[in-house]
Every structure is written in structure tokens, then in C-alpha cells.
Short mmCIF file of C-alpha atoms and ligand atoms in Angstrom, two decimals:
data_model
loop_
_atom_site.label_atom_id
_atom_site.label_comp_id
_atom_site.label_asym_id
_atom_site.label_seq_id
_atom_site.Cartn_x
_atom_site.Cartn_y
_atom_site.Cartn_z
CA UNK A 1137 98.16 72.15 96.07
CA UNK A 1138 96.68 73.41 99.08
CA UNK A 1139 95.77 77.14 99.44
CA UNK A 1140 94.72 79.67 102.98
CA UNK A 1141 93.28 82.97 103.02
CA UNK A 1142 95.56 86.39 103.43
CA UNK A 1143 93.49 87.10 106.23
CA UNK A 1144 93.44 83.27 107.68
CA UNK A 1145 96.86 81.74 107.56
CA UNK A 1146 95.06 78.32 109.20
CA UNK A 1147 92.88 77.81 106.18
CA UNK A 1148 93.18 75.35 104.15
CA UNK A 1149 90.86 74.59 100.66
CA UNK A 1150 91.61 72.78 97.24
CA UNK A 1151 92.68 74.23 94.25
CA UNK A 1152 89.08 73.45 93.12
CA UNK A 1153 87.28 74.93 96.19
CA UNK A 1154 89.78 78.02 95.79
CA UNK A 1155 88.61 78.43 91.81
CA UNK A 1156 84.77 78.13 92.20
CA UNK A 1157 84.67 80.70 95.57
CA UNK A 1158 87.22 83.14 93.99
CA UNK A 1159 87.72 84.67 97.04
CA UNK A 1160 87.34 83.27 100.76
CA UNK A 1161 84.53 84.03 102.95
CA UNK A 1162 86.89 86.08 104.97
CA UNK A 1163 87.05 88.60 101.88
CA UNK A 1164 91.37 87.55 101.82
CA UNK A 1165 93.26 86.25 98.93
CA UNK A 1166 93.38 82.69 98.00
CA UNK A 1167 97.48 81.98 98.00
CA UNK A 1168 99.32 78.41 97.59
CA UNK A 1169 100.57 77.25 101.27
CA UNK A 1170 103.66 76.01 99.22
CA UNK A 1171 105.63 77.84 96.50
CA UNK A 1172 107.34 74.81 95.39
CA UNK A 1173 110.88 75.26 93.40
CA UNK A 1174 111.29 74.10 89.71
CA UNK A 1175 114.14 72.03 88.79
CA UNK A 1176 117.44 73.62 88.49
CA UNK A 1177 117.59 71.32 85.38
CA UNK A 1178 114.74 72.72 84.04
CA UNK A 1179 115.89 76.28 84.19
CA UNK A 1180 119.61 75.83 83.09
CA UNK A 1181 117.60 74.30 79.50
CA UNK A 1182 114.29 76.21 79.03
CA UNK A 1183 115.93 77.60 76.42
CA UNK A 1184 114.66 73.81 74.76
CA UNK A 1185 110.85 74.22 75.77
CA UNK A 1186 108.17 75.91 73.85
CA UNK A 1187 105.49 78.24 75.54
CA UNK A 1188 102.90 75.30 76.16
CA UNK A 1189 105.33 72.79 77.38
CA UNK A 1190 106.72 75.70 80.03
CA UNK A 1191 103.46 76.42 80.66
CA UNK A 1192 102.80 72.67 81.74
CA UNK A 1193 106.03 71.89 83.59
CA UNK A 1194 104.99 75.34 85.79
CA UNK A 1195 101.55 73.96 86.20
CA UNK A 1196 102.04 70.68 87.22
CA UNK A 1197 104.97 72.22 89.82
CA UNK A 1198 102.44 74.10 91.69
CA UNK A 1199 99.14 71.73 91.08
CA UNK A 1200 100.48 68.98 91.87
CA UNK A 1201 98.35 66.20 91.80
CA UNK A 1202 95.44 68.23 90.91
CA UNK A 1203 94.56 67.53 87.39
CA UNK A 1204 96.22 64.68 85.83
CA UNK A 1205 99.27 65.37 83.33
CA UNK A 1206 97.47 64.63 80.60
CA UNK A 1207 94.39 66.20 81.28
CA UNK A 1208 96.53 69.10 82.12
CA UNK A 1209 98.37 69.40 79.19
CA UNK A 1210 95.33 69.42 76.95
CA UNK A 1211 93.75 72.13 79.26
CA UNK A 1212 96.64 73.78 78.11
CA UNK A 1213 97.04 73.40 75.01
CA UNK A 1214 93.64 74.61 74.15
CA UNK A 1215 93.92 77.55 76.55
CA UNK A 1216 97.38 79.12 75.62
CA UNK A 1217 96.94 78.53 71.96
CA UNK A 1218 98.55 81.74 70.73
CA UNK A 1219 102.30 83.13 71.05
CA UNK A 1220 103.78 85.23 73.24
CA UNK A 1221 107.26 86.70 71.33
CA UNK A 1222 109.74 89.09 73.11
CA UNK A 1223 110.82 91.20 70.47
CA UNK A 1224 113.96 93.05 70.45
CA UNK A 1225 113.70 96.74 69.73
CA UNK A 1226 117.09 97.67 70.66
CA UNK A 1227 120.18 96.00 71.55
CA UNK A 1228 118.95 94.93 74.78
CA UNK A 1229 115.48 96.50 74.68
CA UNK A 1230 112.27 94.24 74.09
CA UNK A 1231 108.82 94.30 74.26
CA UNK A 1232 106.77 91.44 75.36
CA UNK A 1233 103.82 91.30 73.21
CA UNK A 1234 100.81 89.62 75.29
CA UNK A 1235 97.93 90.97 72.87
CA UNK A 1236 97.99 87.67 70.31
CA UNK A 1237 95.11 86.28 71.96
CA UNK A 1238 91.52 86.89 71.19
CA UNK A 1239 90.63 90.01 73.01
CA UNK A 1240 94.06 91.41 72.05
CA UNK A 1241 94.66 92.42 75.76
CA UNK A 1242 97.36 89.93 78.33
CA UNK A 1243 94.38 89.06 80.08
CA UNK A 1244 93.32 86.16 77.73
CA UNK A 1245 96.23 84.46 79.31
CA UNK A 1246 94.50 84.91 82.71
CA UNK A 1247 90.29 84.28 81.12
CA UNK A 1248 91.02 81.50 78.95
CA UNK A 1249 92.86 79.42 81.52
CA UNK A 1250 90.10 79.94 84.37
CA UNK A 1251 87.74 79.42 82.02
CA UNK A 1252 88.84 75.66 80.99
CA UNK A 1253 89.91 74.59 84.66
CA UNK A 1254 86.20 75.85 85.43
CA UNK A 1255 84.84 73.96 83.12
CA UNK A 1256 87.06 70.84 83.99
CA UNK A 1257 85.88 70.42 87.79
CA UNK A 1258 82.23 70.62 86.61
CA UNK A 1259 81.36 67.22 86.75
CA UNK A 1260 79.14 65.63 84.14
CA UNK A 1261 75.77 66.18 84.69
CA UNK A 1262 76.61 68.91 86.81
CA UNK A 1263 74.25 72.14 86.64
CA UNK A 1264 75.30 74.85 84.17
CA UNK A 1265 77.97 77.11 85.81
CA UNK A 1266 76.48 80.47 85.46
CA UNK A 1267 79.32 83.71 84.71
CA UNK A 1268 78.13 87.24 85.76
CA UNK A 1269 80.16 89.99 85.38
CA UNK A 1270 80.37 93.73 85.07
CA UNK A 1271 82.55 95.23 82.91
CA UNK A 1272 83.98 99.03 81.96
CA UNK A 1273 85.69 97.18 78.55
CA UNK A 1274 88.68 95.36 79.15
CA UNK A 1275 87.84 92.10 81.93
CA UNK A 1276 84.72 91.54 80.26
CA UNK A 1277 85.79 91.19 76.61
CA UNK A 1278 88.23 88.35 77.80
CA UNK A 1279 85.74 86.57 80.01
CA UNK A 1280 83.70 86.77 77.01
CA UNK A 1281 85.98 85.37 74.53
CA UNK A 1282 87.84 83.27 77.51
CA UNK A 1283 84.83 81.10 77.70
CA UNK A 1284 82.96 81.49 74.50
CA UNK A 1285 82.09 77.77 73.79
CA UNK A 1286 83.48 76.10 76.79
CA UNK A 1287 80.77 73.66 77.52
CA UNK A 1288 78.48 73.68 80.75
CA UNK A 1289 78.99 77.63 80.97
CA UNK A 1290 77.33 80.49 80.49
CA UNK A 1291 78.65 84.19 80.45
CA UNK A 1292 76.37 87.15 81.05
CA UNK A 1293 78.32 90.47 80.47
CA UNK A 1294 76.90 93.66 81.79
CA UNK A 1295 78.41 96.79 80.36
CA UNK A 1296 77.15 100.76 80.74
CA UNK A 1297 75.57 102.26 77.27
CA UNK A 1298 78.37 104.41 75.34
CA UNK A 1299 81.05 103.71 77.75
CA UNK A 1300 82.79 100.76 75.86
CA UNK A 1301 84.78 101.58 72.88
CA UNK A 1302 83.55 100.35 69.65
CA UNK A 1303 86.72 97.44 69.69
CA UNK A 1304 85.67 96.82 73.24
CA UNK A 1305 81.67 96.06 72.50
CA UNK A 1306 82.19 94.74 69.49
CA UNK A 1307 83.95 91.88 71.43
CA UNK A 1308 81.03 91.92 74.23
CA UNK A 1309 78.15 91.71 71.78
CA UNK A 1310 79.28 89.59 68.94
CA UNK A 1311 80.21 86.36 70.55
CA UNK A 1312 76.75 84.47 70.56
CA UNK A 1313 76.53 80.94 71.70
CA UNK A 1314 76.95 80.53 75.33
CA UNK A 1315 77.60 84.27 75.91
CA UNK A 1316 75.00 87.11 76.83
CA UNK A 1317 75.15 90.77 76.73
CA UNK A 1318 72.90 93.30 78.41
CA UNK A 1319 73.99 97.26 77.61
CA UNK A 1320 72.81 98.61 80.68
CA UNK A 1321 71.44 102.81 80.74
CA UNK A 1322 73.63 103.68 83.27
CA UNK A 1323 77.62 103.45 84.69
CA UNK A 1324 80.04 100.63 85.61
CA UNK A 1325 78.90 101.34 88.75
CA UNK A 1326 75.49 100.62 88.10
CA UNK A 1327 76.60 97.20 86.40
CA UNK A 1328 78.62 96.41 89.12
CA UNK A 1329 75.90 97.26 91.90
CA UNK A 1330 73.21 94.76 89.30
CA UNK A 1331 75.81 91.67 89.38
CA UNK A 1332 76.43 92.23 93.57
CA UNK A 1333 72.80 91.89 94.04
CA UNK A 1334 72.20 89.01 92.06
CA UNK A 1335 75.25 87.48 93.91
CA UNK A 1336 72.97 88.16 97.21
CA UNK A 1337 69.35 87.17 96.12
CA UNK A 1338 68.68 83.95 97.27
CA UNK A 1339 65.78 83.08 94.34
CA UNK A 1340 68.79 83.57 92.02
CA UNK A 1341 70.97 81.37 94.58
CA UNK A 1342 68.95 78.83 94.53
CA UNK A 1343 68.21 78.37 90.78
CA UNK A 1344 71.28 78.75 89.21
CA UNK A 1345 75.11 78.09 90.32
CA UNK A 1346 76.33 81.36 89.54
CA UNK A 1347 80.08 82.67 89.72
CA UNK A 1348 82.16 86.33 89.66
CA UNK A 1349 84.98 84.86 87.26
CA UNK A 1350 86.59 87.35 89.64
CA UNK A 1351 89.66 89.00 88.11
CA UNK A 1352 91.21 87.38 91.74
CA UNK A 1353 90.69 84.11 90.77
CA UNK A 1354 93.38 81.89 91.45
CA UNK A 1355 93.07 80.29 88.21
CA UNK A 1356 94.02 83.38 86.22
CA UNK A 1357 97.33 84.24 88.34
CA UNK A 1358 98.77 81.29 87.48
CA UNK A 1359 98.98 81.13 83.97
CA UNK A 1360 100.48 84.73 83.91
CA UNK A 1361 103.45 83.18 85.22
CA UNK A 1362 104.10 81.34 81.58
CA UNK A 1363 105.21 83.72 80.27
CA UNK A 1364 107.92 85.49 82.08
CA UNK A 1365 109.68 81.83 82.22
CA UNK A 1366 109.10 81.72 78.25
CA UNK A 1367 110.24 85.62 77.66
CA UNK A 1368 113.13 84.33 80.06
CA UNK A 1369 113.89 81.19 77.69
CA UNK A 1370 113.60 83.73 74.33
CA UNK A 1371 116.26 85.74 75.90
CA UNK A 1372 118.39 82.73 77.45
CA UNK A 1373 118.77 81.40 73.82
CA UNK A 1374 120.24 84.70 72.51
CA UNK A 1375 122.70 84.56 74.97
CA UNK A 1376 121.33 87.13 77.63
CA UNK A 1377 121.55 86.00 81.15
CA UNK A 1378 120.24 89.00 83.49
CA UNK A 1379 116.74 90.28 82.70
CA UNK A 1380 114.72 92.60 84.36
CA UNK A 1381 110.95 93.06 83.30
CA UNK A 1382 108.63 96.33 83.81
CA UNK A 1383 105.54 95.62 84.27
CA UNK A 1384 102.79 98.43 83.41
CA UNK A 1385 100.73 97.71 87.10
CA UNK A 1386 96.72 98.57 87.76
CA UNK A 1387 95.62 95.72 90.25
CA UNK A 1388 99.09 94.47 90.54
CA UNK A 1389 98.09 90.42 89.40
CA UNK A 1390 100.59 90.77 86.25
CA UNK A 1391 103.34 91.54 88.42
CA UNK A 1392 102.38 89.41 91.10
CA UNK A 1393 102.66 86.29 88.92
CA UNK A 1394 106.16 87.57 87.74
CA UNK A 1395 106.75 87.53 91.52
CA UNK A 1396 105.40 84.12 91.90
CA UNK A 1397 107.39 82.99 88.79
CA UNK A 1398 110.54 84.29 90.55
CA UNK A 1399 109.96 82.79 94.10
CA UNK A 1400 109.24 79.69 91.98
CA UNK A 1401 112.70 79.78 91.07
CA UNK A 1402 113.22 81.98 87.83
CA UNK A 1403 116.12 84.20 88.10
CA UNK A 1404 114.96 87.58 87.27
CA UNK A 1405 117.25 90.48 88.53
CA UNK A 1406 114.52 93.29 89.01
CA UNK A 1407 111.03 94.09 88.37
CA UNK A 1408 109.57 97.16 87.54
CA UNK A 1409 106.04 98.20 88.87
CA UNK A 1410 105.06 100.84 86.49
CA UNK A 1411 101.66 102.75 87.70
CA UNK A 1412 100.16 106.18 86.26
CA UNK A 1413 99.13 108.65 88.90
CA UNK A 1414 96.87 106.35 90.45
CA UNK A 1415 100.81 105.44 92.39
CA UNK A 1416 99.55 103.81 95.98
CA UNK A 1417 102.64 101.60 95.61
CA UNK A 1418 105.37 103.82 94.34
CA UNK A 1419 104.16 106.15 97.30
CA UNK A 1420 104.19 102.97 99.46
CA UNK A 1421 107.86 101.81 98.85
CA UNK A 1422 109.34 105.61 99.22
CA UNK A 1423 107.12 106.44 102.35
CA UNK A 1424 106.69 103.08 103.92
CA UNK A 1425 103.12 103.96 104.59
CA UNK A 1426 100.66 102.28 102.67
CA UNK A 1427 97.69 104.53 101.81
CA UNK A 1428 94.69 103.46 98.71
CA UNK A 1429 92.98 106.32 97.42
CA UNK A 1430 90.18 106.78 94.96
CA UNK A 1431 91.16 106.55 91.63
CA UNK A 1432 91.91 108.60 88.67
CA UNK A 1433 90.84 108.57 85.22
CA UNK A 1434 93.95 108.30 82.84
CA UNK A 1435 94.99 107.83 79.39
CA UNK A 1436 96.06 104.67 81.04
CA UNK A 1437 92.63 103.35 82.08
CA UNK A 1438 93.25 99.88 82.83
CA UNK A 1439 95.39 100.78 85.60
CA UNK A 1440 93.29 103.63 87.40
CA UNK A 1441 93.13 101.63 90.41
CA UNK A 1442 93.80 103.01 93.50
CA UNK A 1443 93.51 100.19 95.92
CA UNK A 1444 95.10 97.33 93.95
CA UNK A 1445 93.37 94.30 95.19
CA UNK A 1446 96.28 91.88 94.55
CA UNK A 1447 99.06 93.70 96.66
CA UNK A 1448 98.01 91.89 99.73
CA UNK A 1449 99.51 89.01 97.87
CA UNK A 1450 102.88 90.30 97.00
CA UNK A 1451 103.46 90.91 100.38
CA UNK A 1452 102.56 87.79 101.39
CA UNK A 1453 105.18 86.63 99.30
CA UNK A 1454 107.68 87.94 100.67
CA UNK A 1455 106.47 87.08 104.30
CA UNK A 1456 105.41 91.37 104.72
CA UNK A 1457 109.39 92.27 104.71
CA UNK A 1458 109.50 95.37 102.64
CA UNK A 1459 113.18 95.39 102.45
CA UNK A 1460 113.34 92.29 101.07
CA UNK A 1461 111.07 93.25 98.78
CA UNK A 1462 112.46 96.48 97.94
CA UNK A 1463 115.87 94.67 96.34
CA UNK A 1464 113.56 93.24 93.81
CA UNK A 1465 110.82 95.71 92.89
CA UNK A 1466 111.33 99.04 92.04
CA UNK A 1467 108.45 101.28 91.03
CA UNK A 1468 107.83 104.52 89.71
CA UNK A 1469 104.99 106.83 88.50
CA UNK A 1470 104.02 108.78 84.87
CA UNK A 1471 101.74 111.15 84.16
CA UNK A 1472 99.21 111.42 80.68
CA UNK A 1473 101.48 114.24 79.22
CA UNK A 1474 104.63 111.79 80.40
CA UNK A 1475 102.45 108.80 78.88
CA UNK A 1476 102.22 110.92 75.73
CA UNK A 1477 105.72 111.71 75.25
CA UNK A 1478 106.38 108.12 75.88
CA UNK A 1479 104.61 107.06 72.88
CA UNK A 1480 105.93 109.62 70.56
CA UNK A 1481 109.65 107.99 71.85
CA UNK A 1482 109.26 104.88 71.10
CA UNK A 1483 107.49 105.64 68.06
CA UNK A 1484 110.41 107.87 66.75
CA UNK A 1485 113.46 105.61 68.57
CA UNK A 1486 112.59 102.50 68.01
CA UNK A 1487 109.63 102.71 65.59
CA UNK A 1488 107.18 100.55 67.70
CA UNK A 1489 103.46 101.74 68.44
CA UNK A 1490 103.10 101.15 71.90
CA UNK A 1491 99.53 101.39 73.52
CA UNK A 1492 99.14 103.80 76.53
CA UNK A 1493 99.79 101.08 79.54
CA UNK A 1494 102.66 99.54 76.98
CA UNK A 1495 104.25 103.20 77.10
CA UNK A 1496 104.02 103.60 80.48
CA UNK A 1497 105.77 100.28 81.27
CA UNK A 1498 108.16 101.70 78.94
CA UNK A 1499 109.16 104.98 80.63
CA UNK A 1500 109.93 103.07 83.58
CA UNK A 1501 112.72 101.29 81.80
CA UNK A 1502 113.82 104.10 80.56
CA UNK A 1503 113.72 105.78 84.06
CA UNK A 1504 115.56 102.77 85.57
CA UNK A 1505 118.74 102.87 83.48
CA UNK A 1506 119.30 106.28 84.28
CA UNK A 1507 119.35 106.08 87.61
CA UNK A 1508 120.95 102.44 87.24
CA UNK A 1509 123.15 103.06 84.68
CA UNK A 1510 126.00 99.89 86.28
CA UNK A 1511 123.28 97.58 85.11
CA UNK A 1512 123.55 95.89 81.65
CA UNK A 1513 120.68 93.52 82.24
CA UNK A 1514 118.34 93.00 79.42
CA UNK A 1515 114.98 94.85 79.49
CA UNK A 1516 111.82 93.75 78.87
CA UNK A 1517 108.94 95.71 78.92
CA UNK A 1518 105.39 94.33 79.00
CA UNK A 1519 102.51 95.03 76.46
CA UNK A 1520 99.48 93.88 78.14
CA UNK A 1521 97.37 95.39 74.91
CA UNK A 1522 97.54 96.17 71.47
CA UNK A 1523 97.75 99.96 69.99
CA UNK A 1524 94.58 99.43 68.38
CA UNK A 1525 91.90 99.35 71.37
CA UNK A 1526 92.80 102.67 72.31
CA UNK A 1527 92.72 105.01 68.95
CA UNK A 1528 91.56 108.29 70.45
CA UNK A 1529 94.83 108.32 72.18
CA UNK A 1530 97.49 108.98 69.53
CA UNK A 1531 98.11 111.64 67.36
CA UNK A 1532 96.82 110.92 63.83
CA UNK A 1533 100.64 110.23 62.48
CA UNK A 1534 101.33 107.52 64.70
CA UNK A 1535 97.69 106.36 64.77
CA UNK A 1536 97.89 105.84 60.88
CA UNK A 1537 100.78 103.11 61.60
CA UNK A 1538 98.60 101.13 63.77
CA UNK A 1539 97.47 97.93 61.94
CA UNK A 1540 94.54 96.18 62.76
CA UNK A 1541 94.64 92.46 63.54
CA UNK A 1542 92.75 90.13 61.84
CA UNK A 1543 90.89 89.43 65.39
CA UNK A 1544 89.54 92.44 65.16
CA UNK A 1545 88.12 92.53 61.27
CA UNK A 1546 86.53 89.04 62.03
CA UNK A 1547 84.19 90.40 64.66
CA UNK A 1548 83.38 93.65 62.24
CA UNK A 1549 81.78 91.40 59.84
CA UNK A 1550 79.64 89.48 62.46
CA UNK A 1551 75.92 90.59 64.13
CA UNK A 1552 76.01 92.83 67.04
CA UNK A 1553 73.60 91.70 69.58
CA UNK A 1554 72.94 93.14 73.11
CA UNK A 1555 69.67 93.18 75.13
CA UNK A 1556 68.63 96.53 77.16
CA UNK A 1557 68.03 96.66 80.22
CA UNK A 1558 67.71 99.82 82.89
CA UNK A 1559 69.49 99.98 86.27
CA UNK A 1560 66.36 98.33 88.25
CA UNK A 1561 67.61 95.09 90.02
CA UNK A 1562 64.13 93.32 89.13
CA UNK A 1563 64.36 94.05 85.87
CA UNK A 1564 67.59 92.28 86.01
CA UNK A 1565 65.99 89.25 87.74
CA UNK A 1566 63.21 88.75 85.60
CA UNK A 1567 66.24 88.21 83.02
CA UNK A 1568 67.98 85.90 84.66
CA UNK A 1569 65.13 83.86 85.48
CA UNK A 1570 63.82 83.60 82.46
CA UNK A 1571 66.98 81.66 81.55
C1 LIG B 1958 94.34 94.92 83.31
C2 LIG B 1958 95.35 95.68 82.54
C3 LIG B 1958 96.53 96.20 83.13
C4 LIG B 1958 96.81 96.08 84.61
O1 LIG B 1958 97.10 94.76 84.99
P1 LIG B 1958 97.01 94.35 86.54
O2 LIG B 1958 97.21 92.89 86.55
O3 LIG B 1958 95.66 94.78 87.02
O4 LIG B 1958 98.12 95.10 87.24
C5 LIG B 1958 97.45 96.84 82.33
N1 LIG B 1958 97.22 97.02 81.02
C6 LIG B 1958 96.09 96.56 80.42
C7 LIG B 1958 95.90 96.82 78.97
C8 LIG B 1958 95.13 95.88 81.15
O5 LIG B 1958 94.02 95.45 80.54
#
């Protein structure tokens, strides 16, 4: 597999190079310079394959030659080791429920994947690899628990003081091992600003090999196309045939791997790119004009992005013809008060607690067959986190359904641990340097 930059169409790096930069020097995306096609074959009986063997014959389609089956398969194994079921809600209505992995949030699929191939190109011998990232909750909980014991790493998770919710820092400061965290007295911003300076100081540079884990990395697109062939297999051996997926969208990788998934060959017959107000591509595909804007905060808050970074890549996929990519991906907008009602229907329809981004994904099913209403397809809506991380959202009667996983009571009954520091970059050095 060989990759180029969105901004150099001549490049041309490993898979390996592509996963330790994280993003070319050139500030572009890393995409594959081939989207090879899976077997027919395989498609016309995926209904036969479980989640990790999908995963694997996916994989080894678009890596080629670049880790060994085996080695592949066990990377595997041990990185998607939890399920991913579509469950049926209605007669053709299902959610996708991506929360079964440790930080209860689809991104797992995306952390625990990078964090294993990482781990798998450092040769032995080779000098710690060194994780910094800020985090506002989400990312950073999955890094954390994405690498927690993979050997010759080390994660060191900034995150602002009182701005994670108790779920979220419980799963930033209870991890231990080979996993750090600092509570910093000020914002994301602040964490953020830390972690880009340490990326630029050449002391740090030269003593440790440190890396973003960037929420671009190749390495966690790629596994995020497992399971759209696997929800397609669930519904394949129930008999449906068309399926359309809404995707709830913030920086746009989610559905860009269902978009990969399909050019790879999985017959999908549309996608759904559902935003909040922070809308740049909803706006984009009415008005043609494609204008990022600060964002919003929403109920929503994974997805207040208003410059999602992976777009660039869609469009690369379908060579920058928006028509083209019009007949596949439809996209539409909700507000909090929409978001709201959302959850209070599916709650009272189909007697599901959806989270906020879940809801939202939702809506735009809902949204879809009305204005669609010749199209029988199967829906499938995806739940990139469980009910549970979010609790201030819900009014108390449908907050009292939500159950809390057994993730979540494991980490209750472990030490918190955090170090303090303030928003002074030396402060942050002297850290790091003390190892
Ligand atoms: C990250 C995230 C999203 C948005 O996914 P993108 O790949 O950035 O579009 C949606 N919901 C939740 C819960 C998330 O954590």
C-alpha cells in the first residue's frame, strides 16, 4: 500500500511512514494511491464471516503486503476484541451500536487499531514511542485506553481542570501503567497550545520520539471501515439487500471510512451525513460553496466542528466531482431543541436511549424517508457513544433507563491519579524531561 498527500498527488510514503508522521509535511491528508476492490465472492457470502475475519480480509485488501497475514490477524484480533451488533428497532430501523469497547465511544475502533500497528513497526530495541495529546474528553479517553499496555509506548494525556465529565476523567486518570495524566488549570486550548510546543522544542525532539496519535492518522480510518461491511453482513443474513447508513458527522472520518468501505466495493445505497448546527457540509452540498466557520457548542459536542479536517478526503474520493458525490451522500442539519425531541422519539417509539450524536444521526433517517418515501432500503443509524457519558442531557425519566456498563463501574472502584500542572510551557518541559 502506497499512500500521497491531498495537497501532493506525486508523493509517495509507506503505510508505516504514513502512521508514524500522521500527517505529511505539506499539512495534506495521507490517502491510499489505490482503492483496491474486494472480491465479488467475498461480498455475495459475508453473510459467513464474523467481525474479525471481515475485518482481516478488508485489511489485508488495502495493506497488502504490509504486515504479514498472520501477524495481521493477531493485530486484529487483539484490537477489535469487542462486538459491534446492528440491532433492529423497527421493521427496517437499526441502530449500530459502536460503544462496546472500552471507552464506550466508536472511536476505540479507530485508538485501539493505531495503537497496535504503532506498536508493531517499532522495532525491538527501538526507543519508547512517546503519545502526547490534548484532549476536551472524548479522543483522549480512547487513546488512553487504545494503548494502555501496548508495549514500547507511552501516553501522556493533557486535559483542562473541570472540563471533562466525571465518565470522561475517570477514564483519563485511572488507567496507570504506561499512561500519564496531567489536569491542566486552564482550557483545551491551553492543552492543545502545551502539546504543539512540545511538538516544536527541539530538547524534547531530540530526547524522546514523540507522536500526535492524531485523530488523522491513517491507521484509525481504516478500521472504521469493519464495520459497515459487518453491519452490511448482519443485515444480508436477514434477508435485507439495500441499506443506507446515517452517520452522526463532526470531523467527517466515520463517514469517510463508510465512503472508503463503499469505493472498496460494498454496496451501500446512500449515506447520511448528519451534523448539528456546526453544518459546513450540508451548507456545502445545497450551495456548492464550501465555507468552515468557527464552531458551536452543542448538546452534540463531539461534532462542534466547523472545519472538518477529513472532508478533504471524501472529495478526494470521489476525484472532487460533487455530483457524483451528491447521488451518494445526502446531509442534513438539527438543532439542540431538534436533538432533544429526537431523543424523547426514539425513547417513546422505539424505546431505545439514544445519546445526543446517536439522536441526531437518527433524525436524519427520519428526515430522509420523508422526503424519500419510494425508498424501502433498510436504515441504519450509527451510535458512535453510549447514553451514559452524557447524563446532564436527558430529562430525569429517560435518564433513569440508562444502564451503566460494567466498563464504567470497573474504573469507579480504581485510584484516580492526575498530576497538576499550570499553562506555562516550561513547566510542561521540566515534566517531560524528567521522564
Ligand atoms: C468523534 C465523535 C463523533 C464524530 O465523528 P467524526 O469521525 O469526527 O465525524 C460523533 N459522535 C461521537 C460520540 C464522537 O465521539
Amino acid at each position: 500500500m502506497k499512500l500521497y498527500s491531498t495537497n501532493n498527488k506525486d508523493l509517495r510514503v509507506s503505510f508505516k511512514e504514513a502512521v508514524f508522521n500522521s500527517m505529511p509535511q505539506d499539512k495534506g491528508l495521507y490517502m491510499p494511491v489505490e482503492i483496491p476492490q474486494l472480491d465479488t465472492e467475498f461480498i455475495q457470502n459475508i453473510e459467513q464471516y464474523s467481525l474479525p475475519e471481515i475485518a482481516y480480509k478488508v485489511a489485508s485488501t488495502l495493506l497488502k503486503e504490509e504486515i504479514p497475514a498472520e501477524d495481521l490477524k493477531a493485530l486484529i484480533n487483539d484490537a477489535i476484541n469487542f462486538d459491534a451488533p446492528a440491532v433492529q428497532l423497527d421493521g427496517k430501523t437499526f441502530v449500530l451500536e459502536l460503544f462496546h469497547g472500552p471507552s464506550l465511544a466508536f472511536k476505540d475502533f479507530g485508538a485501539r487499531f493505531m495503537s497496535r500497528v504503532m506498536s508493531y513497526f517499532l522495532k525491538d530495541g527501538e526507543q519508547l514511542l512517546d503519545v502526547l495529546v490534548a484532549t476536551s474528553g472524548d479522543t483522549g479517553g480512547a487513546v488512553a485506553l487504545g494503548f494502555l499496555g501496548v508495549p514500547n509506548t507511552r501516553v501522556t494525556i493533557l486535559y483542562p481542570e473541570g472540563k471533562v465529565s466525571p465518565i470522561q476523567e475517570l477514564q483519563l486518570t485511572t488507567n496507570g501503567e504506561n499512561i500519564r495524566a496531567i489536569e491542566v488549570k486552564g482550557t483545551f486550548d491551553d492543552c492543545q497550545a502545551l502539546v504543539k510546543q512540545a511538538f516544536a522544542d527541539d530538547e524534547l525532539n531530540a530526547k524522546f520520539r514523540l507522536t500526535s496519535a492524531n485523530s488523522i492518522n491513517i491507521s484509525r480510518l481504516i478500521p472504521q471501515t469493519f464495520y459497515y461491511f459487518n453491519t452490511y453482513a448482519q443485515l444480508k443474513k436477514q434477508g435485507f439487500k439495500d441499506v443506507i447508513f446515517s452517520v452522526p458527522s463532526g470531523n467527517f472520518g466515520n463517514i469517510g471510512a463508510g465512503l472508503l468501505a463503499y469505493k472498496l466495493g460494498l454496496p451501500v445505497k446512500q449515506f447520511i451525513a448528519a451534523t448539528n448546527v456546526n453544518d459546513t457540509v450540508p451548507r456545502f452540498l445545497e450551495s456548492g460553496i464550501y465555507e468552515t466557520r468557527p464552531s458551536t457548542q452543542t448538546y452534540s459536542n463531539a461534532m462542534d466542528v466547523g472545519a472538518p479536517s477529513n472532508w478533504v478526503r471524501i472529495m478526494d474520493l470521489f476525484d472532487q466531482d460533487v455530483e457524483a458525490l451528491k447521488k451518494v451522500v445526502t446531509s442534513y442539519r438539527f438543532t439542540d431543541d431538534e436533538t432533544l425531541e429526537g431523543i424523547k422519539e426514539i425513547d417513546s417509539k422505539l424505546h431505545y436511549v439514544a445519546c445526543p450524536h446517536t439522536a441526531i444521526a437518527y433524525l436524519a433517517i427520519e428526515k430522509y424517508r420523508n422526503e424519500n418515501p419510494a425508498d424501502s432500503s433498510a436504515a441504519v443509524f450509527l451510535s458512535t457513544a453510549h447514553a451514559c457519558k452524557f447524563p446532564d442531557i436527558f430529562p430525569s425519566e429517560i435518564a433513569a433507563k440508562i444502564e451503566i456498563p460494567a466498563q464504567v463501574k470497573t474504573l469507579e472502584s480504581k485510584p484516580k491519579h492526575a498530576d497538576q500542572l499550570d499553562v506555562g510551557f516550561e513547566g510542561f518541559k521540566e515534566y517531560l524531561l524528567k521522564g
